[in-house]
XYZ file of C-alpha atoms in Angstrom:
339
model
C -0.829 61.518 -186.617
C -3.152 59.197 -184.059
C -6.362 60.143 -184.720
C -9.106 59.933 -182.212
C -9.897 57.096 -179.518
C -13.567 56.073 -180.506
C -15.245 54.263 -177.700
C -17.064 51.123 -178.284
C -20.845 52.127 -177.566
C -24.281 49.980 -177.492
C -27.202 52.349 -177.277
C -31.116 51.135 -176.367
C -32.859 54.411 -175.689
C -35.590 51.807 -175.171
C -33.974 50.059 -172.235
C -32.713 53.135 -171.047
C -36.008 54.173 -170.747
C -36.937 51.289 -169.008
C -33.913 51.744 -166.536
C -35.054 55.027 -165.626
C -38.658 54.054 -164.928
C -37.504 50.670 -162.813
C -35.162 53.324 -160.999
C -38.027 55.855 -160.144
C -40.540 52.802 -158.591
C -37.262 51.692 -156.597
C -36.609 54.932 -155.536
C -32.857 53.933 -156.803
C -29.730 56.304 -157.959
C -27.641 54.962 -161.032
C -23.788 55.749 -160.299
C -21.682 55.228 -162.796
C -17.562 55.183 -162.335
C -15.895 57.387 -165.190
C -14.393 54.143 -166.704
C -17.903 52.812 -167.425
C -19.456 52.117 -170.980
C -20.784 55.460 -172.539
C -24.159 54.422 -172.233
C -23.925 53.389 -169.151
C -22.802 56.937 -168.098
C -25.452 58.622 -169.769
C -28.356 56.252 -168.131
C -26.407 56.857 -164.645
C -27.916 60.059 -162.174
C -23.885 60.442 -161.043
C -20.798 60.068 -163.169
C -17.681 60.464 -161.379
C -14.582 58.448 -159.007
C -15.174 55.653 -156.712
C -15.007 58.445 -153.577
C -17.264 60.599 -155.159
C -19.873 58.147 -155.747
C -19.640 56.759 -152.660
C -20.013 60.359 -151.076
C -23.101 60.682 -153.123
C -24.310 57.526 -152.404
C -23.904 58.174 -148.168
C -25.775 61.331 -148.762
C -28.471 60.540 -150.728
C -32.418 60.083 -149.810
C -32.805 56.831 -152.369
C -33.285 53.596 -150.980
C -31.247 51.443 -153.591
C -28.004 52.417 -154.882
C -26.861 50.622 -157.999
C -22.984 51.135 -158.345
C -22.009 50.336 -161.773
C -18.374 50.254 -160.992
C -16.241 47.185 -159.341
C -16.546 45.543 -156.237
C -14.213 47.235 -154.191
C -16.091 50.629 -154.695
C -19.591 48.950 -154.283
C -18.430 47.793 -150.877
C -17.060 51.243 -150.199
C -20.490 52.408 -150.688
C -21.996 50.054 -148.536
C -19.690 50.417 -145.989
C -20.675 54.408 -145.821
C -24.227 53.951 -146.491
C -24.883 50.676 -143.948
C -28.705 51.453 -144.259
C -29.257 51.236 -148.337
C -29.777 48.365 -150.652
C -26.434 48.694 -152.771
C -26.356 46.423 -155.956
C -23.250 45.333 -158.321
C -24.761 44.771 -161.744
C -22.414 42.149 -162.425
C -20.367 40.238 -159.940
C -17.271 39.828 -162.423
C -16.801 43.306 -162.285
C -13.422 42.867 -159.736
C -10.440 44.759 -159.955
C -6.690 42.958 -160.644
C -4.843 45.710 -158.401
C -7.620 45.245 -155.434
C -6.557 41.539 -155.899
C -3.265 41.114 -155.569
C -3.574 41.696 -151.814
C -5.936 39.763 -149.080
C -6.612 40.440 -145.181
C -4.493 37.394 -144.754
C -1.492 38.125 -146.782
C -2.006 42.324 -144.822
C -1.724 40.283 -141.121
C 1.433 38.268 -142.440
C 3.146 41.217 -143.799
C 2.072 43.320 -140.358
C 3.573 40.506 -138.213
C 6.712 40.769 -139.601
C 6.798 44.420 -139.237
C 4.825 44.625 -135.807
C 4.379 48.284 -134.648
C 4.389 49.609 -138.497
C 1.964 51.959 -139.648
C -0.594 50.661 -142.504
C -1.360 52.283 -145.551
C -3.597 51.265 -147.919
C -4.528 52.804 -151.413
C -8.441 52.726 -151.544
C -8.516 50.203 -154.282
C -8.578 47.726 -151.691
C -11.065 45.087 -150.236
C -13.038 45.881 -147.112
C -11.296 43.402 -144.997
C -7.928 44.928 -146.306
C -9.645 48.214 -145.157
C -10.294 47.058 -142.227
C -6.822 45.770 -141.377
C -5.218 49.088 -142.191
C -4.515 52.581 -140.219
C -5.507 54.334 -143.116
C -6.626 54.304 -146.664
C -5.288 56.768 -149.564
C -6.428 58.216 -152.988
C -3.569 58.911 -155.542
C -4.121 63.003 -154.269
C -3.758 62.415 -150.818
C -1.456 60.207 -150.294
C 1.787 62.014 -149.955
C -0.406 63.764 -147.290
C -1.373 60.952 -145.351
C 2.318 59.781 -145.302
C 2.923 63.062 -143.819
C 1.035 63.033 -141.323
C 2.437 59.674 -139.704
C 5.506 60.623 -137.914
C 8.564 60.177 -139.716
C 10.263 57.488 -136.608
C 7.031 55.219 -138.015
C 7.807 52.305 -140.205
C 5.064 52.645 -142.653
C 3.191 49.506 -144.872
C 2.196 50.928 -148.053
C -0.115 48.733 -150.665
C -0.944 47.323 -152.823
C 0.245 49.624 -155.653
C 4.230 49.516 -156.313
C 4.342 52.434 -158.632
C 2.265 54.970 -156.354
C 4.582 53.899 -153.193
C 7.719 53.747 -155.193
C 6.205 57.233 -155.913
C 5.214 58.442 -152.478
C 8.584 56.804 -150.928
C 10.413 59.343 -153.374
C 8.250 62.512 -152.502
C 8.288 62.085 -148.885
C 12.218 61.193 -148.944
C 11.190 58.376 -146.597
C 13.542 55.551 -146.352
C 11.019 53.581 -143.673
C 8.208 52.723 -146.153
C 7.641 49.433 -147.237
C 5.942 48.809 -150.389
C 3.735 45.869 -151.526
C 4.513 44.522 -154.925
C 0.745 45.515 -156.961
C -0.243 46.813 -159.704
C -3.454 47.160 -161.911
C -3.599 45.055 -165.524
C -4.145 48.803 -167.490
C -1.498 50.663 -166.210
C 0.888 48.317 -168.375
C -0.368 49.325 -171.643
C 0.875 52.689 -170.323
C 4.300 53.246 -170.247
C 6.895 56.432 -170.665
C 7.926 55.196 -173.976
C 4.677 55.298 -175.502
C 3.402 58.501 -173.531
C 6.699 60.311 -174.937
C 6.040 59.288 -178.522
C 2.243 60.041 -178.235
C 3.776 63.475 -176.883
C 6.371 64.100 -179.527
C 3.076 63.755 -182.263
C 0.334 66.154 -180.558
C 3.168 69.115 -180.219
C 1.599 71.693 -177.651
C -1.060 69.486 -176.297
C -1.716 69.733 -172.837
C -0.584 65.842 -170.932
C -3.294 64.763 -168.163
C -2.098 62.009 -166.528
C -4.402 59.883 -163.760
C -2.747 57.598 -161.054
C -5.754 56.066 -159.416
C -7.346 52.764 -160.275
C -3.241 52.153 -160.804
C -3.869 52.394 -164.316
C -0.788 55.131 -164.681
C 0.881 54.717 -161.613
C 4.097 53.929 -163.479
C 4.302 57.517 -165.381
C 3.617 58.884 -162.278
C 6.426 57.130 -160.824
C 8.513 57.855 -163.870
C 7.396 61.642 -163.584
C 8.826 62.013 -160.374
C 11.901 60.348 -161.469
C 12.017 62.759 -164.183
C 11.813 60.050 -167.057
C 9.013 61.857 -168.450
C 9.007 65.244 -168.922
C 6.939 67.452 -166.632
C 6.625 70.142 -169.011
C 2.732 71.123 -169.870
C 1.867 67.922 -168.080
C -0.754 67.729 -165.287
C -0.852 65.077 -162.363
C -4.539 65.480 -161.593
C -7.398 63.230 -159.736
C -10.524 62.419 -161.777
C -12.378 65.649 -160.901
C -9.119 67.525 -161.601
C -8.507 65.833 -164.877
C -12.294 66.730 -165.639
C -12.219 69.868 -165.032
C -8.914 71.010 -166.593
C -9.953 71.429 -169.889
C -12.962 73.926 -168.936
C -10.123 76.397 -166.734
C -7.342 76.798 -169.400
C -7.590 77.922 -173.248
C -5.687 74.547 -174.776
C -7.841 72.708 -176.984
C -5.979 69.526 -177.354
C -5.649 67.192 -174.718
C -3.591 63.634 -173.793
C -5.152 61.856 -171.631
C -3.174 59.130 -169.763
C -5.729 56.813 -167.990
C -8.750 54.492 -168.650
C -9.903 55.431 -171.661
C -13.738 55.163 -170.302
C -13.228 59.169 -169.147
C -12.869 60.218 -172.393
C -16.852 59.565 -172.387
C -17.168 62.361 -169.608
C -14.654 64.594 -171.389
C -15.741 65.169 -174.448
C -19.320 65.263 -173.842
C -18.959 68.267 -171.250
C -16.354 69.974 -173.502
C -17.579 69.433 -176.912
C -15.636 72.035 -178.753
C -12.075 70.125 -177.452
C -10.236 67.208 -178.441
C -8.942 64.154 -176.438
C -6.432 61.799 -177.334
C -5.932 58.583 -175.502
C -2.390 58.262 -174.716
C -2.800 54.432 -175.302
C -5.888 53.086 -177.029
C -5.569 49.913 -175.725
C -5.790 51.102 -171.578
C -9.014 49.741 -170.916
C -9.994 47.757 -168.180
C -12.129 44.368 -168.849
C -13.924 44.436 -165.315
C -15.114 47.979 -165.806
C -16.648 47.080 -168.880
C -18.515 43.992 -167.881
C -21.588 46.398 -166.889
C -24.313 46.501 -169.476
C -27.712 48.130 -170.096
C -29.345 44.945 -169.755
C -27.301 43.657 -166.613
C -27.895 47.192 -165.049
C -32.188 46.330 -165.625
C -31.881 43.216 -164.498
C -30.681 44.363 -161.001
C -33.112 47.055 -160.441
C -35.600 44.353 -161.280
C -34.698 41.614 -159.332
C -32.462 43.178 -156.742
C -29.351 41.880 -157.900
C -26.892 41.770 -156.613
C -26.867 43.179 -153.323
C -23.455 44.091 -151.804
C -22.669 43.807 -147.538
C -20.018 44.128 -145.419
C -19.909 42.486 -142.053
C -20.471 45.088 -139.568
C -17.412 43.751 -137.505
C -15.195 44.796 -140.772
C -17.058 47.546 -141.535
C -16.885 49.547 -138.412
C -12.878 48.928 -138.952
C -12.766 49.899 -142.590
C -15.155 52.835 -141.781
C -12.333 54.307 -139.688
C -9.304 54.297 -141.803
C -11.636 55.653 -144.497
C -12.520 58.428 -142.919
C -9.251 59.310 -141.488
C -8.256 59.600 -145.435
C -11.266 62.186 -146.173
C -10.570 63.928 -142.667
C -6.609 64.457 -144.203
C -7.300 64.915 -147.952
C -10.213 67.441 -147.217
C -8.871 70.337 -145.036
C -6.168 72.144 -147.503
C -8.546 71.308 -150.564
C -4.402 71.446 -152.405
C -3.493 68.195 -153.573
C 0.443 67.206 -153.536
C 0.052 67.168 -157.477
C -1.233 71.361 -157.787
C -4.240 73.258 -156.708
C -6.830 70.395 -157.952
C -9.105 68.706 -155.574
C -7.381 66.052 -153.418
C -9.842 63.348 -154.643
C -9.303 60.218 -156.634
């Protein structure tokens, strides 16, 4: 029997302490992605996905935002809050899937495809952003496939699991997929999900395809090479709030194993098993207590996007909240359409 994923933890109420008092004189909001550190969750004034942040972020009165995620998200925020001081704690926290695509290798790829419609999954770059029609989460994206008429070739990227996924859903023929994927995901696979199954008998199976890092079981889902039965395709809010909406107790959670954080400590009378210890990602660890101080003190390090690429990104952005928003239904079930 597996027994349960602990998370590697380093606690300083001290500097915590400290955090939160450097954050008040800043006037400075602490958001923390759900694949953080524990501690850096529980020092942050928002835990939750790259979209969400960002949205609270863009709407909030503080004058410094300090996104402990990776850089594609910080420039996300920045990109919807063009007025704040945003900070990246560390500037090693990148992201391998974000990476395996630049604005240069998008323009090749469009000029050999000239009139094609480009998609691209939100764990990309600004200036990929900014070179696409529109951007995706995991929820939406069937949706925003959808909505492109069907006579469209279509550019999806840069994850090959949630096209390959997407290309099947639709029944699309015309999509082009760029070849992607995130370093977690691997440690992932059907084989290992099905034999983590076949041990926790009755457990509920919540599986996560954005940040990539289960894009393949999604993909194998929908091929039906893993069984759909008591298993839940859900965004990070969806996945969050599953366990609070049905009487299960036991849980398999197929994604980063930073959520489990979030999980357990909002639903303290359930259990969660990581479907693989070993899917954690390196970058989103990189954040510490101390780095976290260190940029409300000095200011460090402040993350811009050219307004030129900006005002493009901006609009392929919002064209994926503008489709993803109205049915509140995500292509996976009745959970929100988020990341």
């Amino acid at each position: 029997m597996q027994s349960m994923t602990i998370l590697e933890a380093h606690y300083d109420p001290a500097l915590a302490a400290e955090i939160r008092e450097l954050a008040k004189s800043r006037n400075a909001v602490i958001l923390a992605h759900n694949y953080e550190r524990p501690e850096i969750q529980d020092v942050a004034d928002y835990v939750g996905d790259s979209l969400g942040l960002s949205r609270e972020a863009a709407k909030t009165d503080a004058d410094v935002i300090v996104f402990c995620g990776v850089h594609f998200m910080a420039e996300t925020a920045a990109i919807l809050s063009p007025t704040k001081t945003v900070l990246l704690p560390d500037l090693a926290a990148g992201c391998s899937l974000a990476s395996t695509i630049d604005a240069a290798q998008l323009k090749a790829w469009k000029a050999e495809h000239p009139g094609a419609v480009v998609v691209a999954y939100v764990n990309t770059t600004a200036e990929v952003k900014a070179e696409s029609d529109y951007c995706c989460t995991s929820g939406n994206a069937v949706e925003v496939i959808n909505a492109i008429p069907r006579d469209k070739e279509i550019l999806f990227l840069p994850d090959m699991f949630l096209g390959a996924h997407v290309r099947r859903e639709t029944k699309r023929d015309n999509i082009h997929v760029w070849m992607g994927e995130c370093h977690v995901h691997a440690g992932i696979d059907p084989e290992h999900i099905t034999r983590t199954r076949a041990q926790h008998p009755g457990a509920e199976f919540l599986i996560h395809p954005e940040c990539g890092c289960a894009t393949s079981v999604v993909e194998a889902m929908s091929a039906g090479a893993v069984d759909r039965n008591n298993a839940h395709i859900l965004s990070t809010e969806g996945m969050i709030k599953r366990p609070q909406q049905t009487e299960q107790d036991t849980f398999i959670v197929a994604t980063e194993i930073g959520i489990l954080h979030r999980l357990r400590r909002e639903n303290p009378s359930k259990r969660f098993i990581a479907a693989n210890d070993r899917a954690q990602c390196t970058y989103m660890k990189v954040t510490t207590l101390a780095k976290v101080r260190d940029a409300l003190e000095h200011l460090q390090h402040r993350i811009t996007v050219p307004e030129d690429v900006a005002a493009r990104a901006r609009i392929s952005i919002e064209r994926m909240v503008s489709i993803g928003g109205n049915s509140g239904v995500s292509p996976f079930g009745p959970e929100d359409p988020g990341e």
